[in-house]
Short mmCIF file of C-alpha atoms and ligand atoms in Angstrom, two decimals:
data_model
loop_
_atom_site.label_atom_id
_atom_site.label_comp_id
_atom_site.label_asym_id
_atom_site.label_seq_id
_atom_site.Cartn_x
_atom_site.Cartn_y
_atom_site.Cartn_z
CA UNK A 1 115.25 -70.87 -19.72
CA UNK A 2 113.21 -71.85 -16.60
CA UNK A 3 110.80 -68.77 -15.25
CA UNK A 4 109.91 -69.35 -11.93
CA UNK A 5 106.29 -68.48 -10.94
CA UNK A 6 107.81 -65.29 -8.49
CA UNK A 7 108.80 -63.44 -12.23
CA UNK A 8 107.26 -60.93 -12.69
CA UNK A 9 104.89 -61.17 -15.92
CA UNK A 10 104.43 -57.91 -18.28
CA UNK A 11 101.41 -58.72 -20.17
CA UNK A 12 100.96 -56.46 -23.57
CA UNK A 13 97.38 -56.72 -24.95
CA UNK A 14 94.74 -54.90 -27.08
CA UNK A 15 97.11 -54.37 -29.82
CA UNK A 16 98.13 -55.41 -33.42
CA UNK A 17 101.08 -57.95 -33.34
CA UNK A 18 103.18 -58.85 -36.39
CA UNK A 19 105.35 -61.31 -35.05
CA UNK A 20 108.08 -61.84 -38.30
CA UNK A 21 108.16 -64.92 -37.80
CA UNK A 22 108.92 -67.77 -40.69
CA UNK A 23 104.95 -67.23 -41.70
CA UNK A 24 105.07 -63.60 -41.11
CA UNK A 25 102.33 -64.12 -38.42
CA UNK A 26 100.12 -61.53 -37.58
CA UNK A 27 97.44 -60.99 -34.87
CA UNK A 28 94.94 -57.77 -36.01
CA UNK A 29 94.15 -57.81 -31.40
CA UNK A 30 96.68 -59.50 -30.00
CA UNK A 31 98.83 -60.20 -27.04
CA UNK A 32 102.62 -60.73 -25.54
CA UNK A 33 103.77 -61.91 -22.43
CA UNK A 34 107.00 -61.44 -21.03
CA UNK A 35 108.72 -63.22 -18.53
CA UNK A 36 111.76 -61.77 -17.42
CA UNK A 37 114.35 -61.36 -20.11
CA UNK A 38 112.51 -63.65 -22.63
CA UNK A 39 108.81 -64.05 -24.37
CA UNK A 40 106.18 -66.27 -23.14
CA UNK A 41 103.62 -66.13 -25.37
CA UNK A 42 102.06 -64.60 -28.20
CA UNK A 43 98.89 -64.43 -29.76
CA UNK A 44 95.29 -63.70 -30.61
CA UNK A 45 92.89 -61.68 -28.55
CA UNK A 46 93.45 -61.41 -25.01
CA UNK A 47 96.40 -62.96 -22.92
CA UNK A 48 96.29 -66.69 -21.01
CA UNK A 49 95.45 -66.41 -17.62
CA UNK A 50 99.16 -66.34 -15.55
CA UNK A 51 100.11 -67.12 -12.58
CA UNK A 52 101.99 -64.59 -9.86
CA UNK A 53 102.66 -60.87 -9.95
CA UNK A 54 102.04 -59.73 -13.65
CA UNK A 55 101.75 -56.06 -14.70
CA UNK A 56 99.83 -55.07 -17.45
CA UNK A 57 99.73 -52.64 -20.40
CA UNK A 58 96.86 -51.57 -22.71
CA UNK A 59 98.28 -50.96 -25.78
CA UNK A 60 95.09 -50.02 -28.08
CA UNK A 61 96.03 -48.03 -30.71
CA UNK A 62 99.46 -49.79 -31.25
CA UNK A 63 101.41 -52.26 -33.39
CA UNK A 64 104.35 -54.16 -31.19
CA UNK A 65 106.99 -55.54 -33.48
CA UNK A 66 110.37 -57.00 -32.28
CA UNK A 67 112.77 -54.11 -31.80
CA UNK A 68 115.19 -52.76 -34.96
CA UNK A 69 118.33 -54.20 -35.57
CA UNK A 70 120.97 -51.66 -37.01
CA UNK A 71 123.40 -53.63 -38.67
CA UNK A 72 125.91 -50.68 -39.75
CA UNK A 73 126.70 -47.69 -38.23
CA UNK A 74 129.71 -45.40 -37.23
CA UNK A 75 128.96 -43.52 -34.16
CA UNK A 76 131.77 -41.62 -33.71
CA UNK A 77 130.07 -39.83 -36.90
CA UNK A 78 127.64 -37.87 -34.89
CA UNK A 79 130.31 -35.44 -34.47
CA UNK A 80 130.48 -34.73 -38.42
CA UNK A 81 127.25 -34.64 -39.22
CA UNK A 82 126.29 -31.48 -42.55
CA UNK A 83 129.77 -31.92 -43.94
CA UNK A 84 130.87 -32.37 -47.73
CA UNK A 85 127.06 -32.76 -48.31
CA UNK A 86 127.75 -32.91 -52.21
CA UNK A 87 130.65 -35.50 -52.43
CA UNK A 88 130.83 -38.99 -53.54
CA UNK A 89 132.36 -41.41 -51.15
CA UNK A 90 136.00 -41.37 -52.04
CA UNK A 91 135.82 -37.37 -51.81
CA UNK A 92 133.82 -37.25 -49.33
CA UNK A 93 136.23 -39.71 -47.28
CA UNK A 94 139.07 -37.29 -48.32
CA UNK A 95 137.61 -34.26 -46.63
CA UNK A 96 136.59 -36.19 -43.64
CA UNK A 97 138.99 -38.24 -43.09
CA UNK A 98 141.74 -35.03 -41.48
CA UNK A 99 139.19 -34.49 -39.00
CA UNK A 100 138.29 -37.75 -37.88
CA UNK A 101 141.99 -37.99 -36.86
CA UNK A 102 141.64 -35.89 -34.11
CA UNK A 103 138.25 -37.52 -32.46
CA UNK A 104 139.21 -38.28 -28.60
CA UNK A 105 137.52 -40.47 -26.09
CA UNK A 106 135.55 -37.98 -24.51
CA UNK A 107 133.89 -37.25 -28.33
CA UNK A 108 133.47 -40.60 -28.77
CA UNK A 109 131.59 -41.26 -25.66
CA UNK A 110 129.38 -38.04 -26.83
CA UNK A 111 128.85 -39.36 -30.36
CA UNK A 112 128.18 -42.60 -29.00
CA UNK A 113 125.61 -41.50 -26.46
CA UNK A 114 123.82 -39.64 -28.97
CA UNK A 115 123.60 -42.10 -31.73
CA UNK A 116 122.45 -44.70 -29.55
CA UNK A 117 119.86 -42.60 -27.88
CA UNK A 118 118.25 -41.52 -31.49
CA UNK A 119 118.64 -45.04 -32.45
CA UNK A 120 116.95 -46.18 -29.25
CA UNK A 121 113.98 -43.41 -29.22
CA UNK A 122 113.24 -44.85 -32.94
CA UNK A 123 112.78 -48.65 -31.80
CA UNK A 124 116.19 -49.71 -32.20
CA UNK A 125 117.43 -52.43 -30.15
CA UNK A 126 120.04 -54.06 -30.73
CA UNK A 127 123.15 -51.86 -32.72
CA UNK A 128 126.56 -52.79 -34.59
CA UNK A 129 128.97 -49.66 -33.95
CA UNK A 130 131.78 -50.50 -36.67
CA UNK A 131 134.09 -48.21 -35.47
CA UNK A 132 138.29 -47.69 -37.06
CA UNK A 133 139.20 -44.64 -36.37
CA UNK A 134 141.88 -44.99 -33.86
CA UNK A 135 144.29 -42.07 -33.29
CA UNK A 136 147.50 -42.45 -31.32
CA UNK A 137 146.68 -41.03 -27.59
CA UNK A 138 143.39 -40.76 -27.69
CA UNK A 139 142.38 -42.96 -25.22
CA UNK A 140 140.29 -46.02 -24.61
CA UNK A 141 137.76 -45.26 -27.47
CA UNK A 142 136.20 -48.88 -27.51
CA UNK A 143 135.39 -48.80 -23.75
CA UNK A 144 133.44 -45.86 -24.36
CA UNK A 145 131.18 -47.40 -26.80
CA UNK A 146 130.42 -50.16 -24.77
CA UNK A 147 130.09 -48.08 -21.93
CA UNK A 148 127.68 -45.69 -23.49
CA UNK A 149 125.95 -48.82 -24.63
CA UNK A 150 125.40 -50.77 -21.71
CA UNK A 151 124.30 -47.00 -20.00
CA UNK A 152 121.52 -46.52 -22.55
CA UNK A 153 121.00 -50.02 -22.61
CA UNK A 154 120.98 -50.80 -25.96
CA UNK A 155 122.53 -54.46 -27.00
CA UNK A 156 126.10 -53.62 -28.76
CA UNK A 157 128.14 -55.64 -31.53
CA UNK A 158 131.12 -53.27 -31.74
CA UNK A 159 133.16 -54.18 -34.49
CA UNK A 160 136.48 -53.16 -33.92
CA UNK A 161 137.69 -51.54 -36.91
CA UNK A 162 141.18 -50.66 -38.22
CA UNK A 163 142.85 -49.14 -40.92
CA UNK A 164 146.41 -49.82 -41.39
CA UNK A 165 147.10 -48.60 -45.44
CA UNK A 166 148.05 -44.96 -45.57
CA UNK A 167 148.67 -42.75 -48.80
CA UNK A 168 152.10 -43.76 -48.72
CA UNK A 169 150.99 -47.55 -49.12
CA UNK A 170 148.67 -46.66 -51.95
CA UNK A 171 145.63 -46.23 -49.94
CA UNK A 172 143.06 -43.77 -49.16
CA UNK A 173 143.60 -42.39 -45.59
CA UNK A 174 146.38 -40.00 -44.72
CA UNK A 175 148.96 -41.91 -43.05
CA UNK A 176 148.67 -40.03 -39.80
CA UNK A 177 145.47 -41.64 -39.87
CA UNK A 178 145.97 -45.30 -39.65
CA UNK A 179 147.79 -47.59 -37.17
CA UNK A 180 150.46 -50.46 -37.68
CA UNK A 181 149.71 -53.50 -38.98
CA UNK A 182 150.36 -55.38 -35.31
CA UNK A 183 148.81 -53.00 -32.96
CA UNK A 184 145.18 -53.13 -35.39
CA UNK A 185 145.46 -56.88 -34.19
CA UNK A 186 146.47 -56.87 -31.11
CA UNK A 187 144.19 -54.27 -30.43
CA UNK A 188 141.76 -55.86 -31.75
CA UNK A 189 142.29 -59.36 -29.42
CA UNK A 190 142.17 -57.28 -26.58
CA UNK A 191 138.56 -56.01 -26.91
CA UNK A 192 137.31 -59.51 -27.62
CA UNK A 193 139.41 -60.73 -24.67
CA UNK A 194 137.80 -57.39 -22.73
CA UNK A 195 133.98 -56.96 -23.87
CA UNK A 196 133.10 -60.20 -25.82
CA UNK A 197 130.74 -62.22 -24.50
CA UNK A 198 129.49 -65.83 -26.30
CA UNK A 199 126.44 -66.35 -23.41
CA UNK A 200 122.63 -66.33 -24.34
CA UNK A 201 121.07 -63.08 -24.39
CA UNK A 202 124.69 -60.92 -24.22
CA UNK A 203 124.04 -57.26 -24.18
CA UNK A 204 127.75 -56.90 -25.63
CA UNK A 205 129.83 -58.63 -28.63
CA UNK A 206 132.98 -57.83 -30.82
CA UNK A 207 133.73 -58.32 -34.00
CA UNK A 208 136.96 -58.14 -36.72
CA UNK A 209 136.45 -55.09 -38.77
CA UNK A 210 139.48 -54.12 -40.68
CA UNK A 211 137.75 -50.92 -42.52
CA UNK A 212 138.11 -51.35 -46.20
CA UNK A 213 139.90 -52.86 -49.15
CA UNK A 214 141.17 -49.29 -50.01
CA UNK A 215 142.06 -48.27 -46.02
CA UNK A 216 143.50 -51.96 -45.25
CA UNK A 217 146.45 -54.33 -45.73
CA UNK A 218 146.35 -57.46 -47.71
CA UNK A 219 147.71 -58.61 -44.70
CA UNK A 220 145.03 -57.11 -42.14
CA UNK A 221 142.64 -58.76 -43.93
CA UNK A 222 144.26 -62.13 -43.97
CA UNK A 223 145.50 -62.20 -40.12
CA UNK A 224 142.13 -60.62 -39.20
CA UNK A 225 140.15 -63.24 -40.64
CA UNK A 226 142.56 -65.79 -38.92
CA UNK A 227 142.29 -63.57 -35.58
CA UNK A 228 138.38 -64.08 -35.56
CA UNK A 229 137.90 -67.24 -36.38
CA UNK A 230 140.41 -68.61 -33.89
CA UNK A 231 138.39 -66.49 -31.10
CA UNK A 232 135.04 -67.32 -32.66
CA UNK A 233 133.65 -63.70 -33.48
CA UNK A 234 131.82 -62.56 -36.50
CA UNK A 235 134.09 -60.30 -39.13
CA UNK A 236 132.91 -57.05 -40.65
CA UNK A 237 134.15 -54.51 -43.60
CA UNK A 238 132.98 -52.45 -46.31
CA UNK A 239 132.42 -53.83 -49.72
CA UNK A 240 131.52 -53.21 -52.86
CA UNK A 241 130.47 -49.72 -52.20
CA UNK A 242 131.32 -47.81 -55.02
CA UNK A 243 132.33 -47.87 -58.91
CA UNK A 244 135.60 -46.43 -57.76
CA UNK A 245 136.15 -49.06 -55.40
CA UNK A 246 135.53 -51.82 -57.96
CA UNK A 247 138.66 -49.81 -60.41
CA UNK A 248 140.90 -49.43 -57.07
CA UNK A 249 140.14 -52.90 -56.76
CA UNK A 250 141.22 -54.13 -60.08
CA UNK A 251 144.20 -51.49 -60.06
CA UNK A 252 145.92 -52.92 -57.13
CA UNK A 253 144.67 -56.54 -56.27
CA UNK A 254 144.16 -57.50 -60.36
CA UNK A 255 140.57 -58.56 -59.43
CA UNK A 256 136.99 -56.98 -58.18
CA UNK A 257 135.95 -56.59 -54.32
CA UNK A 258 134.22 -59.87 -53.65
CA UNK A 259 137.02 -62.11 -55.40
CA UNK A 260 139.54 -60.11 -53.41
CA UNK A 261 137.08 -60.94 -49.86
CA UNK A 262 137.16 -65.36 -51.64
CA UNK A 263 140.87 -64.65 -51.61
CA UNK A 264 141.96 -63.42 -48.26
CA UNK A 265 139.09 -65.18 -46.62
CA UNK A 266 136.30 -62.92 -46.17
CA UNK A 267 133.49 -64.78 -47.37
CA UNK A 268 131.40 -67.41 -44.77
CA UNK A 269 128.14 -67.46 -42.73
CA UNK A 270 130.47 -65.45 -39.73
CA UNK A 271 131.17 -62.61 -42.15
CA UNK A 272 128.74 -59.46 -43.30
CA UNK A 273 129.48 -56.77 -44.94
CA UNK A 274 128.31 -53.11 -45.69
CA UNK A 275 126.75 -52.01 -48.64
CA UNK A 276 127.73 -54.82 -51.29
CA UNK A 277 125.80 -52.13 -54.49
CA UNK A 278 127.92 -53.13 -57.07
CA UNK A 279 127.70 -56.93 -57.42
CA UNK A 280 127.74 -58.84 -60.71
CA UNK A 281 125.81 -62.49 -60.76
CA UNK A 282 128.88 -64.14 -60.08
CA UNK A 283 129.25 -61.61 -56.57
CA UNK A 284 125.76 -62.73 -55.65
CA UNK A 285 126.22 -66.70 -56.09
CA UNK A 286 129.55 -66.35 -54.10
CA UNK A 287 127.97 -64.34 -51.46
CA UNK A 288 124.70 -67.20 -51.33
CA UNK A 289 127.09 -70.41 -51.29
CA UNK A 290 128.60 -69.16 -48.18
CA UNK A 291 126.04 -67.55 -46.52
CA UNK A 292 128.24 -64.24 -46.75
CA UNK A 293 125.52 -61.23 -45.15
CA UNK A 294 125.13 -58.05 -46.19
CA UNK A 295 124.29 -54.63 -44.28
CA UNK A 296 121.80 -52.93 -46.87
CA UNK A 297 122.01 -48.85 -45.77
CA UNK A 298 120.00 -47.38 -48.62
CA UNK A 299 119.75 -44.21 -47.37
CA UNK A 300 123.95 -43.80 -46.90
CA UNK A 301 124.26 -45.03 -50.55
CA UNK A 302 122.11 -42.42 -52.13
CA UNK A 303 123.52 -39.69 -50.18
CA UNK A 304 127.05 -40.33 -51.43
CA UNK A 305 125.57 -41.37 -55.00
CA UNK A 306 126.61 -44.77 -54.96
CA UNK A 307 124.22 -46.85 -56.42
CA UNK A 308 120.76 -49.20 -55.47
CA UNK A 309 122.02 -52.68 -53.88
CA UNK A 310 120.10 -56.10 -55.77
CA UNK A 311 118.60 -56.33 -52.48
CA UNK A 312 115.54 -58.26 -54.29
CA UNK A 313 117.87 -60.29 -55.95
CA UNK A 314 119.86 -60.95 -52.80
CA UNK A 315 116.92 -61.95 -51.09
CA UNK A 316 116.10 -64.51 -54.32
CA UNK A 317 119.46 -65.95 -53.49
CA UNK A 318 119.12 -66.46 -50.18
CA UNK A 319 121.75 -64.36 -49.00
CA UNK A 320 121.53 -62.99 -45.31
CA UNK A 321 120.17 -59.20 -45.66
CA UNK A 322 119.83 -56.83 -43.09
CA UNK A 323 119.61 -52.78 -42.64
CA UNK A 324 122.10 -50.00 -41.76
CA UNK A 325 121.98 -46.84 -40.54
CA UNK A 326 125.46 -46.19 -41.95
CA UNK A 327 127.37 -43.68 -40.28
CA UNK A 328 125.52 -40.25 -39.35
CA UNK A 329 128.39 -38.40 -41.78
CA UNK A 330 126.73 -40.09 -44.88
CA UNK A 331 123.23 -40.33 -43.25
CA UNK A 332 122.10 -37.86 -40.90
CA UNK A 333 118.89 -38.67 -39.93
CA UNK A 334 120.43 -41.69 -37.68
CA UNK A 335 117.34 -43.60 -37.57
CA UNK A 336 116.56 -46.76 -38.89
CA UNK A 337 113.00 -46.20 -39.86
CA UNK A 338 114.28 -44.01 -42.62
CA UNK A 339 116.23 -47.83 -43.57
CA UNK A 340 112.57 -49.76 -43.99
CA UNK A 341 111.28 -46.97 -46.19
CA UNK A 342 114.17 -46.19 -47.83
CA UNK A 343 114.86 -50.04 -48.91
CA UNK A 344 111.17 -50.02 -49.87
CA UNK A 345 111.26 -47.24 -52.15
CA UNK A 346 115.18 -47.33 -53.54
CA UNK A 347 114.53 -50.75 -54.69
CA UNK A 348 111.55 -49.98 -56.51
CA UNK A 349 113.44 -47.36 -58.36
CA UNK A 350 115.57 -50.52 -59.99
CA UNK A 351 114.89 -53.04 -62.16
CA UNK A 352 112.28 -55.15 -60.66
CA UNK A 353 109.99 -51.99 -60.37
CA UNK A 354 107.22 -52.87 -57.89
CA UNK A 355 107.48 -56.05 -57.16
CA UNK A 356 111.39 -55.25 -55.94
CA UNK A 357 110.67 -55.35 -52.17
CA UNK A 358 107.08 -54.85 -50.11
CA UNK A 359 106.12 -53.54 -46.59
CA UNK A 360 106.43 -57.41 -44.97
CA UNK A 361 109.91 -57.73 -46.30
CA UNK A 362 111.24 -54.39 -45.57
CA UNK A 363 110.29 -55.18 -41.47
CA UNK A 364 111.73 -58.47 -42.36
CA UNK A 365 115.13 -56.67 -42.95
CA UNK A 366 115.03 -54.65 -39.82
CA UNK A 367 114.45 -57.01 -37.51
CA UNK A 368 114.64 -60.98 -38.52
CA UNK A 369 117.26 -60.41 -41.27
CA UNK A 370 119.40 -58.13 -39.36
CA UNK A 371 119.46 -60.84 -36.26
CA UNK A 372 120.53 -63.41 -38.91
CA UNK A 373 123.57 -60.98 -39.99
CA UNK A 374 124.59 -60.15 -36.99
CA UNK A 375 124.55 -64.08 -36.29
CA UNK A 376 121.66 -63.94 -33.26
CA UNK A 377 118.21 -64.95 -35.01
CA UNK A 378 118.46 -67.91 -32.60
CA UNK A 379 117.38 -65.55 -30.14
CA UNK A 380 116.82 -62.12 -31.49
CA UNK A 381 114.79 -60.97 -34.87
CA UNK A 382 110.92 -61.70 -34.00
CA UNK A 383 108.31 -62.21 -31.25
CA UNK A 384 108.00 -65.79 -30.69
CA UNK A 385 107.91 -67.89 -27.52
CA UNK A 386 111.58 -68.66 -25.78
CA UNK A 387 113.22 -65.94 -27.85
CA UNK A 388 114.90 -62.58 -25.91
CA UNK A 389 112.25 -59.73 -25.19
CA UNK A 390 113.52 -56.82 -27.43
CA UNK A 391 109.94 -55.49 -28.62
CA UNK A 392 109.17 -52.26 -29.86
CA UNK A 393 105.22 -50.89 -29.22
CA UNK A 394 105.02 -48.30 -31.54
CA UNK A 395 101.94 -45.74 -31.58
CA UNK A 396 99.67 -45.56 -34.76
CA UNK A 397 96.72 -43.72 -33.35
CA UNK A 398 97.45 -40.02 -33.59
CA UNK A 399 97.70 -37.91 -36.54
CA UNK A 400 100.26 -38.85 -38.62
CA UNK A 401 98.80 -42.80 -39.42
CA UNK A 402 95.23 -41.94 -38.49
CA UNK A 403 93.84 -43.06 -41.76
CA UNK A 404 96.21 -45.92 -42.48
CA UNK A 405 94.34 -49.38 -41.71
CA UNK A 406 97.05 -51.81 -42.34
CA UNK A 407 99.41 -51.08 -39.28
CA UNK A 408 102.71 -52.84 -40.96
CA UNK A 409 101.83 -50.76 -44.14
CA UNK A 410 101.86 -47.61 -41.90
CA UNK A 411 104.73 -48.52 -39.95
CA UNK A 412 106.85 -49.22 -43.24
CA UNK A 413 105.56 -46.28 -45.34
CA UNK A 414 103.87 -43.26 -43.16
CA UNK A 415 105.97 -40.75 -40.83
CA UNK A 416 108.29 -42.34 -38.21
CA UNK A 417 106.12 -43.74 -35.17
CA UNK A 418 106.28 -42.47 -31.96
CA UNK A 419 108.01 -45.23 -30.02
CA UNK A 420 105.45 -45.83 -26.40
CA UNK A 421 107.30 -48.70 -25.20
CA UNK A 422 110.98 -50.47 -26.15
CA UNK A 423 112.45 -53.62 -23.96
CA UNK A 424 115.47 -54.86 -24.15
CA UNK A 425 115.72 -58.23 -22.96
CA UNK A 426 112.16 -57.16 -21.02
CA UNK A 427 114.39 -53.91 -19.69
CA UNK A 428 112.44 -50.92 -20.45
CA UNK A 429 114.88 -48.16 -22.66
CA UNK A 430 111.93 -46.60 -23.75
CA UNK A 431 108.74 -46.06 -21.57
CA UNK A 432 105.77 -43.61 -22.02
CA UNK A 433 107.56 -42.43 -24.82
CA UNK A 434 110.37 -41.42 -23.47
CA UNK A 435 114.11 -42.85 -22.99
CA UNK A 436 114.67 -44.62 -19.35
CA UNK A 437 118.46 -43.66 -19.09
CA UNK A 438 119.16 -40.63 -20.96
CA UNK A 439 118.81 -36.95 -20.49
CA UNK A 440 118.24 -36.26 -24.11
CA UNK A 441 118.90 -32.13 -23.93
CA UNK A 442 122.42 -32.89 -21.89
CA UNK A 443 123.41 -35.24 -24.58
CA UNK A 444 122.17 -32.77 -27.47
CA UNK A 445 124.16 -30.09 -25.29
CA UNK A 446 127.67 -32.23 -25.52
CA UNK A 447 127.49 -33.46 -28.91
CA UNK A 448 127.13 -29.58 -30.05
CA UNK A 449 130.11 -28.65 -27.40
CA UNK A 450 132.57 -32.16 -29.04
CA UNK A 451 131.41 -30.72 -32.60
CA UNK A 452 132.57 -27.59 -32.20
CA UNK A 453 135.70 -29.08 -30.41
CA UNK A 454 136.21 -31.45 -33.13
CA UNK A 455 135.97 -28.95 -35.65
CA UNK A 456 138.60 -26.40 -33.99
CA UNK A 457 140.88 -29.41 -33.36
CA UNK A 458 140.55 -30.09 -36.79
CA UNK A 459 140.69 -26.70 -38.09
CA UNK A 460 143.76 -25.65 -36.07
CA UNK A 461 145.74 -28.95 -37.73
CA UNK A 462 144.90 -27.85 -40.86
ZN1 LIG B 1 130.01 -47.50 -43.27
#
């Protein structure tokens, strides 16, 4: 994109830069320019002379990294947070799933609000909201995600979910719970028509995201697949999350997850999925010959007992990998940096011990690898010249990574960082610490007030 020499240049110097690029560059005093929604330059020691109006930060005592990229999460979830704390997935969706029926659009634009604003204070940037709950009457739930998106001004994939196989049809959500077969489609092909946008640097994007094998029609699955790639959007479900899953699997398709995904075409380079723990060699060489991504949410899986994903062996395959929150239900911290650690250390627990994933390759998943799932590492995923200006200058100078001399090693493994500065296509959401667009005690205030709503609602339906 041309710049003209009137843009306004934000100059970032005086502070470490690990750039995740292919090399994993990284400058110990380094600089980046921006120039208007893109990068300019990066590099060692202090910034290139430019030309015209520039402004220009001082960033000693930070690391700048390109911002997170949350490749899983369920807003609406805020709402639910501190509920069936000791249940395995199945169970757990069995409690939950009576009183996510009753969610509405104003608690949606609440939950939404507030997950993207503790995403965004933690150096998130970019966010995929994969979102199926859809009751009858409850309004235009979609619009408010992208609306409480493009208001915090965090840049959205909302995958619009569905769920269309109730109890009676042998699945796992009550049948109250699910919509038909046609409006999950059509409803669907309306929010790409609506909110998708294809341009460079789009703040918003849909995707297909029938829920899950269990919560889905054979036929969801098949006609969704169809439905994206005729629009040319990215697809999205859960897979391979759980044991139980694998047996529901076999009990009512005669085959596992991932051969059930080959079969109704749900494996390719435009498809990722969440989770993806229980994969057997043949699972992994599938997902690798088609490019088939996965959304890693370590934290999500040990909270509901599920398992440790081969992420080291995904990696060795050369299968897309990048990290998710998961929804705030299953993982109620809601921040990614939990994700980095958390992949760190949960793969370290498995079999390849300490060699299973280090600091470099755990930022590598939150930024570059998530960009490549979400099908944007053209533009998005690291600080390199040309690319979109989502950055992230986090602050490693007080207390908590004081003694910590490798700044990637803090970042990955010490206490979150305080986030100074995040851009957004060179749009400040975070400055001097603090978010640009949201009153953080008024949306702390509603999401209590939709809880308790939610919860009476819920209770009252019994
Ligand atoms: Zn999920």
């Amino acid at each position: 994109m041309q710049q003209g020499q009137s843009v306004e240049r934000l100059v970032i110097e005086n502070c470490a830069v690990a750039t995740v690029d292919a090399h994993d560059t990284e400058y110990a005093d380094g600089h980046v320019v921006v120039a208007g929604e893109r990068i300019e330059a990066v590099g060692a020691g202090a910034a290139p002379h430019v030309a015209g109006p520039v402004r220009r930060v001082d960033a000693r005592g930070h690391l700048v990294t390109p911002g997170l990229i949350n490749t899983h999460h369920h807003f609406y979830q805020w709402l639910t947070r501190g509920l069936a704390t000791n249940h395995p997935l199945f169970d757990w969706l069995r409690a939950l799933y009576p009183v996510w029926a009753r969610i509405d659009e104003p608690m949606v634009d609440t939950a939404a609000r507030a997950s993207l604003a503790m995403m965004a204070r933690g150096g998130v940037t970019t966010a995929a909201d994969h979102h199926y709950v859809f009751p009858r009457g409850a309004g235009d739930l979609a619009g408010a995600v992208v609306r409480a998106a493009q208001d915090t001004g965090v840049r959205l994939t909302l995958a619009r979910g569905s769920m269309d196989r109730g109890v009676s049809q042998g699945g796992l959500p009550p049948d109250f719970a699910v919509e038909s077969l046609d409006e999950a489609l059509a409803a669907t092909e309306a929010a790409i028509d609506r909110y998708h946008d294809a341009s460079p640097g789009a703040m918003t994007q849909i995707a297909v995201a029938p829920c899950s094998p269990f919560s889905v029609s054979t036929e969801l699955m098949r006609q969704g697949a169809e439905l994206a790639r005729r629009k040319g959007v990215r697809l999205h479900t859960h897979g391979s999350e759980t044991a139980e899953e694998e047996k529901f699997c076999h009990e009512l398709f005669g085959m596992g997850p991932t051969d059930y995904f080959a079969d109704t075409g749900w494996l390719g380079e435009d498809v990722w999925m969440a989770h993806c723990v229980h994969m057997t060699d043949a699972d992994l060489a599938a997902f690798a010959r088609t490019g088939t991504g996965v959304a890693h949410c370590p934290s999500s899986n040990a909270r509901l007992a599920a398992g440790i994903a081969r992420v080291t062996d995904m990696l060795g395959a050369g299968i897309p990998v990048g990290l998710g929150v998961d929804g705030t239900a299953s993982n109620e911290s809601g921040e990614l940096h939990t994700e980095l650690r958390n992949a760190l250390l949960v793969n370290r627990l498995g079999p390849h011990r300490e060699a299973a994933l280090n600091t470099r390759q755990a930022l590598r998943l939150a930024t570059v690898g998530g960009a490549r799932v979400l099908g944007r590492d053209r533009e998005l995923g690291s600080l390199e010249p040309g690319k979109l200006a989502d950055l992230v200058l986090w602050r490693m100078d007080t207390l908590a990574h004081s003694s910590i001399a490798d700044p990637v090693a803090a970042l990955v493994l010490g206490a979150p960082a305080p986030v100074t500065l995040a851009l957004v296509g060179g749009r400040p959401v975070v400055e001097d610490g603090r978010l640009r667009h949201v009153d953080e005690a008024a949306v702390a205030r509603a999401a209590r007030a939709e809880a308790r709503r939610l919860g009476e609602l819920a209770g009252a339906g019994g």
